[in-house]
Tab-separated table of C-alpha atoms in Angstrom:
chain	number	residue	atom	x	y	z
A	1	MET	CA	55.818	174.875	34.117
A	2	GLU	CA	58.030	176.423	36.763
A	3	THR	CA	58.949	180.093	36.552
A	4	ALA	CA	61.732	182.072	38.203
A	5	ARG	CA	59.285	182.965	40.976
A	6	ASP	CA	58.992	179.294	41.930
A	7	LEU	CA	62.744	178.967	42.533
A	8	ALA	CA	64.873	180.242	45.405
A	9	PRO	CA	66.531	183.468	44.197
A	10	ASP	CA	70.292	183.831	43.900
A	11	HIS	CA	70.547	186.172	46.881
A	12	ALA	CA	68.947	183.537	49.151
A	13	LEU	CA	71.687	180.972	48.524
A	14	THR	CA	75.336	180.938	49.566
A	15	ARG	CA	76.949	178.298	47.389
A	16	VAL	CA	80.225	176.396	47.436
A	17	ASP	CA	80.737	174.263	44.357
A	18	ALA	CA	82.338	170.835	44.128
A	19	ALA	CA	86.004	170.593	43.242
A	20	GLY	CA	87.118	169.477	39.789
A	21	PRO	CA	85.641	169.805	36.294
A	22	GLN	CA	83.133	166.965	36.558
A	23	GLY	CA	80.530	168.931	38.457
A	24	PRO	CA	78.929	167.873	41.741
A	25	ARG	CA	77.733	164.367	42.578
A	26	GLY	CA	75.153	165.714	44.992
A	27	VAL	CA	74.203	168.676	47.153
A	28	VAL	CA	74.111	169.408	50.869
A	29	LEU	CA	71.372	171.992	51.393
A	30	MET	CA	71.860	173.742	54.727
A	31	LEU	CA	68.857	175.124	56.613
A	32	HIS	CA	69.479	177.503	59.509
A	33	GLY	CA	67.547	178.106	62.694
A	34	GLY	CA	65.182	180.883	63.697
A	35	LYS	CA	62.400	181.855	66.079
A	36	GLU	CA	58.884	180.625	66.662
A	37	HIS	CA	57.428	184.013	65.670
A	38	SER	CA	59.181	186.831	63.823
A	39	ASP	CA	58.369	188.959	60.784
A	40	ARG	CA	61.903	190.323	60.559
A	41	ALA	CA	63.784	189.586	57.364
A	42	VAL	CA	66.810	187.302	57.543
A	43	ASP	CA	69.950	189.265	56.752
A	44	ALA	CA	73.661	188.962	57.430
A	45	ARG	CA	73.089	190.109	61.045
A	46	SER	CA	70.903	187.106	61.841
A	47	ALA	CA	72.695	185.008	64.473
A	48	SER	CA	70.964	181.813	63.313
A	49	TRP	CA	72.045	182.315	59.708
A	50	ARG	CA	75.571	183.266	60.794
A	51	ARG	CA	75.951	180.053	62.808
A	52	SER	CA	75.121	177.960	59.762
A	53	ALA	CA	77.351	180.140	57.578
A	54	ALA	CA	80.254	179.433	59.937
A	55	MET	CA	79.549	175.719	59.702
A	56	GLN	CA	79.400	175.941	55.915
A	57	ARG	CA	82.833	177.565	55.829
A	58	ALA	CA	84.172	174.744	57.991
A	59	ILE	CA	82.706	171.744	56.157
A	60	ALA	CA	82.279	172.877	52.552
A	61	PRO	CA	85.948	172.353	51.544
A	62	ALA	CA	85.828	168.682	52.582
A	63	LEU	CA	82.477	168.216	50.863
A	64	ALA	CA	83.822	169.865	47.720
A	65	GLU	CA	86.846	167.574	47.818
A	66	ALA	CA	84.472	164.609	47.936
A	67	GLY	CA	82.548	165.963	44.952
A	68	PHE	CA	79.558	167.618	46.624
A	69	ALA	CA	78.233	171.160	46.475
A	70	THR	CA	77.094	172.949	49.640
A	71	TRP	CA	74.218	175.419	49.470
A	72	LEU	CA	73.119	177.493	52.465
A	73	LEU	CA	69.575	178.808	52.202
A	74	ARG	CA	68.625	182.152	53.738
A	75	TYR	CA	64.927	182.176	54.638
A	76	THR	CA	62.726	185.137	53.833
A	77	LEU	CA	61.714	185.669	57.482
A	78	ARG	CA	63.307	184.713	60.799
A	79	GLY	CA	60.168	183.119	62.244
A	80	TRP	CA	58.544	179.726	61.813
A	81	ASN	CA	55.243	181.565	61.666
A	82	GLY	CA	53.195	178.442	61.112
A	83	GLY	CA	55.639	176.945	58.608
A	84	ALA	CA	56.925	179.844	56.499
A	85	PRO	CA	60.462	178.404	56.012
A	86	VAL	CA	58.960	175.285	54.434
A	87	ALA	CA	58.042	177.271	51.315
A	88	ASP	CA	61.574	178.690	51.131
A	89	ALA	CA	63.087	175.203	51.436
A	90	ARG	CA	60.827	173.797	48.727
A	91	ALA	CA	61.834	176.655	46.438
A	92	ALA	CA	65.503	175.830	47.096
A	93	LEU	CA	64.874	172.173	46.247
A	94	ARG	CA	63.203	173.215	43.001
A	95	ARG	CA	66.347	175.231	42.321
A	96	THR	CA	68.598	172.202	42.809
A	97	ASP	CA	66.309	170.269	40.450
A	98	ALA	CA	66.497	172.982	37.826
A	99	GLU	CA	70.282	173.362	37.921
A	100	LEU	CA	71.395	169.866	38.963
A	101	PRO	CA	68.600	167.562	37.851
A	102	GLY	CA	68.485	164.150	39.446
A	103	LEU	CA	71.335	164.667	41.901
A	104	PRO	CA	70.787	163.510	45.493
A	105	VAL	CA	70.269	166.126	48.185
A	106	VAL	CA	70.945	165.884	51.893
A	107	LEU	CA	69.185	168.421	54.097
A	108	LEU	CA	71.430	169.645	56.926
A	109	GLY	CA	69.395	171.620	59.436
A	110	HIS	CA	70.079	173.235	62.799
A	111	SER	CA	67.235	173.899	65.261
A	112	MET	CA	64.298	175.260	63.231
A	113	GLY	CA	66.229	174.131	60.174
A	114	GLY	CA	65.894	170.520	61.334
A	115	ARG	CA	62.142	170.973	61.641
A	116	THR	CA	61.980	172.556	58.196
A	117	ALA	CA	64.029	169.724	56.712
A	118	ALA	CA	61.684	167.110	58.140
A	119	HIS	CA	58.742	168.797	56.416
A	120	VAL	CA	60.337	168.808	52.948
A	121	ALA	CA	62.134	165.439	53.102
A	122	ASP	CA	59.484	163.963	50.799
A	123	HIS	CA	60.985	165.782	47.823
A	124	PRO	CA	62.006	163.137	45.242
A	125	THR	CA	65.725	163.963	45.264
A	126	VAL	CA	66.150	164.088	49.055
A	127	ALA	CA	68.233	161.199	50.353
A	128	GLY	CA	67.821	162.145	53.981
A	129	VAL	CA	68.107	164.658	56.788
A	130	VAL	CA	70.914	165.474	59.211
A	131	ALA	CA	69.324	167.383	62.087
A	132	LEU	CA	71.451	169.185	64.689
A	133	ALA	CA	69.700	170.172	67.943
A	134	PRO	CA	66.399	170.143	66.061
A	135	TRP	CA	63.130	171.693	67.168
A	136	PHE	CA	60.518	168.936	67.090
A	137	PRO	CA	57.378	169.971	69.006
A	138	PRO	CA	55.044	167.244	70.295
A	139	GLY	CA	53.032	165.685	67.498
A	140	GLU	CA	55.287	167.017	64.733
A	141	PRO	CA	54.483	165.029	61.567
A	142	VAL	CA	56.903	162.316	60.434
A	143	ALA	CA	55.223	161.196	57.213
A	144	ALA	CA	57.637	163.063	54.928
A	145	LEU	CA	60.511	160.929	56.272
A	146	ARG	CA	59.034	157.608	55.172
A	147	GLY	CA	61.669	155.861	53.076
A	148	ARG	CA	64.282	158.496	53.967
A	149	SER	CA	67.194	158.488	56.408
A	150	LEU	CA	67.245	160.739	59.462
A	151	ARG	CA	70.311	161.384	61.616
A	152	VAL	CA	69.585	163.431	64.753
A	153	THR	CA	72.254	164.734	67.126
A	154	HIS	CA	71.257	166.666	70.235
A	155	GLY	CA	73.341	168.117	73.044
A	156	SER	CA	72.548	166.830	76.518
A	157	ARG	CA	72.671	170.386	77.933
A	158	ASP	CA	70.348	171.939	75.365
A	159	ARG	CA	67.853	174.236	77.122
A	160	ILE	CA	66.341	175.726	73.964
A	161	THR	CA	65.099	172.631	72.171
A	162	SER	CA	64.428	169.272	73.779
A	163	PRO	CA	66.690	166.220	73.455
A	164	ARG	CA	63.843	164.108	74.808
A	165	ALA	CA	61.506	165.410	72.119
A	166	SER	CA	64.137	164.529	69.522
A	167	ARG	CA	64.364	160.962	70.840
A	168	GLU	CA	60.591	160.621	70.718
A	169	TYR	CA	60.489	162.046	67.206
A	170	VAL	CA	63.126	159.572	66.016
A	171	ALA	CA	61.135	156.687	67.499
A	172	ARG	CA	57.995	157.820	65.666
A	173	ALA	CA	59.958	158.268	62.446
A	174	VAL	CA	61.223	154.684	62.700
A	175	ASP	CA	57.639	153.481	63.172
A	176	ALA	CA	56.668	155.441	60.062
A	177	GLY	CA	59.294	153.707	57.918
A	178	SER	CA	62.343	155.964	58.253
A	179	ASP	CA	65.921	154.812	58.816
A	180	ALA	CA	66.267	157.137	61.805
A	181	THR	CA	68.900	157.307	64.549
A	182	PHE	CA	69.569	159.513	67.567
A	183	ARG	CA	72.940	160.504	69.018
A	184	SER	CA	73.445	162.379	72.272
A	185	LEU	CA	76.300	164.865	72.334
A	186	ARG	CA	77.255	165.015	75.989
A	187	ARG	CA	77.737	168.380	77.678
A	188	ALA	CA	76.816	170.273	74.502
A	189	GLY	CA	74.244	173.067	74.402
A	190	HIS	CA	72.025	174.370	71.653
A	191	TYR	CA	73.916	177.078	69.840
A	192	MET	CA	77.051	175.105	68.893
A	193	PHE	CA	79.322	177.692	70.552
A	194	THR	CA	81.223	174.866	72.285
A	195	HIS	CA	82.340	171.528	70.856
A	196	VAL	CA	82.465	173.340	67.520
A	197	ALA	CA	84.759	170.834	65.817
A	198	THR	CA	82.554	167.960	66.983
A	199	TRP	CA	79.391	169.586	65.621
A	200	ASN	CA	81.180	170.201	62.325
A	201	GLU	CA	82.359	166.592	62.196
A	202	VAL	CA	78.833	165.315	62.886
A	203	ALA	CA	77.477	167.519	60.100
A	204	LEU	CA	80.147	166.433	57.629
A	205	THR	CA	80.162	162.707	58.317
A	206	GLY	CA	76.373	162.521	58.533
A	207	SER	CA	75.958	164.299	55.216
A	208	LEU	CA	78.546	162.124	53.504
A	209	GLU	CA	77.001	158.958	54.916
A	210	LEU	CA	73.585	159.817	53.490
A	211	LEU	CA	75.189	160.726	50.162
A	212	GLY	CA	76.915	157.347	50.098
A	213	ALA	CA	80.450	158.691	50.404
A	214	ALA	CA	83.298	158.231	52.869
A	215	ALA	CA	84.547	161.065	55.031
A	216	PRO	CA	88.002	162.486	54.237
A	217	HIS	CA	90.834	161.212	56.428
A	218	ARG	CA	91.460	164.530	58.125
A	219	GLY	CA	90.001	166.387	61.029
A	220	LEU	CA	88.096	169.617	61.123
A	221	SER	CA	89.086	172.610	63.179
A	222	ASP	CA	86.915	175.105	64.996
A	223	SER	CA	87.319	177.436	62.014
A	224	GLY	CA	84.527	179.807	61.207
A	225	ARG	CA	83.433	180.162	64.814
């Protein structure tokens, strides 16, 4: 039996609920980036968390309008540290199960968040992963994506994580039984400081696609930069 310790705590989640009295039809769980090694706690000064928080502010209203909640997870530590964020993400997924049982979840991850998402995609309620400029080191496992969808977008000018590695990862995911695709975002770098509206649109439309919903007929601004 799960206890409160098994679930992501309230302070680790920034939540935007779905519009209307019916409750959400699904959840977009956002996973932010980080560093390879760091024992520093993630707080409101973390640039990686703040980037995802800005994206949440930009896309959550449209997701809410379509009937979906948006949850942004704040990891315990800033570093990958051999896979530490994976435990945080699994705790967040147990939280969605506890509060919204049976609803589909899309994992929306940037950088290290994309890597984290790929590790926990085997959770029963996960419909798929939208990975933005993900960090996929050589040999990164793809087994958790079997039977799931994966949508990867990578900027052609990214010098922090590798577009080529993302392409290779997508190819291996397809071989493993994933519905996986790769999109190159020309002239875009890693941190989503430029082409902000395009990154937001990719995040929104990719999430809605994997949740089986159509995107709203309106554009997104660079709000929340």
